[in-house]
C-alpha cells in the first residue's frame, strides 16, 4: 500500500512503500532549508538534483549529488539545504 506524506507546508512530498527488504519512500524537496528527525536509521539516495546536508554531531555541510548517498542514525536530527528541486529515495531501518 502506498502512503502519501507532505511536510513543511507542501515543500517536501513523498510516497511511502514497502521495498523488497525494508520500508522506503521516494520524494521531492523544493528549494529551502529543512530540519528532519529520524525514528530509525535512514539511507538517503539522491535521485536527481543535490542536497547540502549537516549530519548529526557535525558542524560541516556536505553536498550529495544524483547517484550519491548518505546515512543518518536513528533518533537523530539533520539539516538539509536545497538549491533546486531535488528527488530522493529514503530506505528505513
PDB file of C-alpha atoms in Angstrom:
ATOM      1  CA  UNK A   1       0.000   0.000   0.000  1.00  0.00           C
ATOM      2  CA  UNK A   2       1.247   3.491  -0.828  1.00  0.00           C
ATOM      3  CA  UNK A   3       1.207   6.314   1.707  1.00  0.00           C
ATOM      4  CA  UNK A   4       1.429   9.975   0.740  1.00  0.00           C
ATOM      5  CA  UNK A   5       3.321  12.326   3.077  1.00  0.00           C
ATOM      6  CA  UNK A   6       3.620  16.109   2.984  1.00  0.00           C
ATOM      7  CA  UNK A   7       5.937  18.229   5.150  1.00  0.00           C
ATOM      8  CA  UNK A   8       6.830  21.898   5.570  1.00  0.00           C
ATOM      9  CA  UNK A   9       3.581  23.252   4.100  1.00  0.00           C
ATOM     10  CA  UNK A  10       3.886  21.108   0.979  1.00  0.00           C
ATOM     11  CA  UNK A  11       7.521  21.969   0.259  1.00  0.00           C
ATOM     12  CA  UNK A  12       8.538  18.317   0.737  1.00  0.00           C
ATOM     13  CA  UNK A  13       6.335  15.486  -0.557  1.00  0.00           C
ATOM     14  CA  UNK A  14       6.933  11.757  -0.573  1.00  0.00           C
ATOM     15  CA  UNK A  15       5.262   8.459  -1.319  1.00  0.00           C
ATOM     16  CA  UNK A  16       5.979   5.625   1.095  1.00  0.00           C
ATOM     17  CA  UNK A  17       6.026   1.974   0.078  1.00  0.00           C
ATOM     18  CA  UNK A  18       7.296  -1.422   1.204  1.00  0.00           C
ATOM     19  CA  UNK A  19      10.601  -2.164  -0.538  1.00  0.00           C
ATOM     20  CA  UNK A  20      11.970  -5.665  -1.087  1.00  0.00           C
ATOM     21  CA  UNK A  21      13.571  -5.798   2.366  1.00  0.00           C
ATOM     22  CA  UNK A  22      12.695  -2.552   4.163  1.00  0.00           C
ATOM     23  CA  UNK A  23      10.167   0.266   4.077  1.00  0.00           C
ATOM     24  CA  UNK A  24      11.120   3.146   1.786  1.00  0.00           C
ATOM     25  CA  UNK A  25       9.875   6.423   0.347  1.00  0.00           C
ATOM     26  CA  UNK A  26      10.561   8.477  -2.753  1.00  0.00           C
ATOM     27  CA  UNK A  27      10.035  12.206  -2.759  1.00  0.00           C
ATOM     28  CA  UNK A  28      10.904  15.676  -3.918  1.00  0.00           C
ATOM     29  CA  UNK A  29      12.116  18.714  -1.962  1.00  0.00           C
ATOM     30  CA  UNK A  30      11.520  22.272  -3.107  1.00  0.00           C
ATOM     31  CA  UNK A  31      14.166  24.968  -2.686  1.00  0.00           C
ATOM     32  CA  UNK A  32      14.608  25.781   1.002  1.00  0.00           C
ATOM     33  CA  UNK A  33      16.159  24.734   4.292  1.00  0.00           C
ATOM     34  CA  UNK A  34      14.721  21.966   6.431  1.00  0.00           C
ATOM     35  CA  UNK A  35      15.395  20.019   9.609  1.00  0.00           C
ATOM     36  CA  UNK A  36      14.337  16.373   9.690  1.00  0.00           C
ATOM     37  CA  UNK A  37      14.155  13.937  12.566  1.00  0.00           C
ATOM     38  CA  UNK A  38      14.646  10.184  12.301  1.00  0.00           C
ATOM     39  CA  UNK A  39      12.942   7.465  14.319  1.00  0.00           C
ATOM     40  CA  UNK A  40      15.197   4.740  12.887  1.00  0.00           C
ATOM     41  CA  UNK A  41      18.330   4.685  10.713  1.00  0.00           C
ATOM     42  CA  UNK A  42      17.855   6.055   7.191  1.00  0.00           C
ATOM     43  CA  UNK A  43      19.772   5.690   3.954  1.00  0.00           C
ATOM     44  CA  UNK A  44      19.168   8.674   1.667  1.00  0.00           C
ATOM     45  CA  UNK A  45      19.960   8.277  -2.043  1.00  0.00           C
ATOM     46  CA  UNK A  46      19.862  11.379  -4.250  1.00  0.00           C
ATOM     47  CA  UNK A  47      17.966  10.576  -7.442  1.00  0.00           C
ATOM     48  CA  UNK A  48      18.075  13.969  -9.158  1.00  0.00           C
ATOM     49  CA  UNK A  49      19.487  17.305  -8.028  1.00  0.00           C
ATOM     50  CA  UNK A  50      21.648  17.959  -4.966  1.00  0.00           C
ATOM     51  CA  UNK A  51      21.248  18.170  -1.198  1.00  0.00           C
ATOM     52  CA  UNK A  52      23.628  20.002   1.100  1.00  0.00           C
ATOM     53  CA  UNK A  53      23.439  18.243   4.456  1.00  0.00           C
ATOM     54  CA  UNK A  54      24.628  18.862   8.005  1.00  0.00           C
ATOM     55  CA  UNK A  55      24.641  15.460   9.677  1.00  0.00           C
ATOM     56  CA  UNK A  56      24.114  14.905  13.422  1.00  0.00           C
ATOM     57  CA  UNK A  57      27.169  15.742  15.512  1.00  0.00           C
ATOM     58  CA  UNK A  58      28.888  17.578  12.652  1.00  0.00           C
ATOM     59  CA  UNK A  59      29.497  21.281  12.070  1.00  0.00           C
ATOM     60  CA  UNK A  60      30.362  20.658   8.412  1.00  0.00           C
ATOM     61  CA  UNK A  61      27.919  20.882   5.492  1.00  0.00           C
ATOM     62  CA  UNK A  62      28.430  18.197   2.810  1.00  0.00           C
ATOM     63  CA  UNK A  63      26.911  18.125  -0.684  1.00  0.00           C
ATOM     64  CA  UNK A  64      25.424  14.987  -2.208  1.00  0.00           C
ATOM     65  CA  UNK A  65      24.541  14.882  -5.913  1.00  0.00           C
ATOM     66  CA  UNK A  66      22.492  12.484  -8.046  1.00  0.00           C
ATOM     67  CA  UNK A  67      23.730   8.927  -7.537  1.00  0.00           C
ATOM     68  CA  UNK A  68      25.333   9.676  -4.165  1.00  0.00           C
ATOM     69  CA  UNK A  69      24.020   8.680  -0.751  1.00  0.00           C
ATOM     70  CA  UNK A  70      24.402   9.267   2.967  1.00  0.00           C
ATOM     71  CA  UNK A  71      23.241   7.605   6.176  1.00  0.00           C
ATOM     72  CA  UNK A  72      21.620   9.084   9.256  1.00  0.00           C
ATOM     73  CA  UNK A  73      21.408   7.272  12.601  1.00  0.00           C
ATOM     74  CA  UNK A  74      18.073   6.608  14.256  1.00  0.00           C
ATOM     75  CA  UNK A  75      16.661   9.066  16.805  1.00  0.00           C
ATOM     76  CA  UNK A  76      18.623  11.969  15.331  1.00  0.00           C
ATOM     77  CA  UNK A  77      18.073  15.305  13.606  1.00  0.00           C
ATOM     78  CA  UNK A  78      19.794  16.558  10.479  1.00  0.00           C
ATOM     79  CA  UNK A  79      19.629  19.744   8.429  1.00  0.00           C
ATOM     80  CA  UNK A  80      19.200  19.997   4.675  1.00  0.00           C
ATOM     81  CA  UNK A  81      19.663  22.912   2.283  1.00  0.00           C
ATOM     82  CA  UNK A  82      18.159  22.592  -1.206  1.00  0.00           C
ATOM     83  CA  UNK A  83      19.185  24.990  -4.019  1.00  0.00           C
ATOM     84  CA  UNK A  84      16.991  23.432  -6.746  1.00  0.00           C
ATOM     85  CA  UNK A  85      14.213  20.834  -6.732  1.00  0.00           C
ATOM     86  CA  UNK A  86      15.756  17.537  -5.648  1.00  0.00           C
ATOM     87  CA  UNK A  87      14.389  13.984  -5.735  1.00  0.00           C
ATOM     88  CA  UNK A  88      15.447  11.312  -3.264  1.00  0.00           C
ATOM     89  CA  UNK A  89      14.925   7.713  -2.215  1.00  0.00           C
ATOM     90  CA  UNK A  90      14.921   7.011   1.526  1.00  0.00           C
ATOM     91  CA  UNK A  91      15.297   3.475   2.887  1.00  0.00           C
ATOM     92  CA  UNK A  92      14.381   2.979   6.564  1.00  0.00           C
ATOM     93  CA  UNK A  93      15.842   0.613   9.120  1.00  0.00           C
TER      94      UNK A  93
END
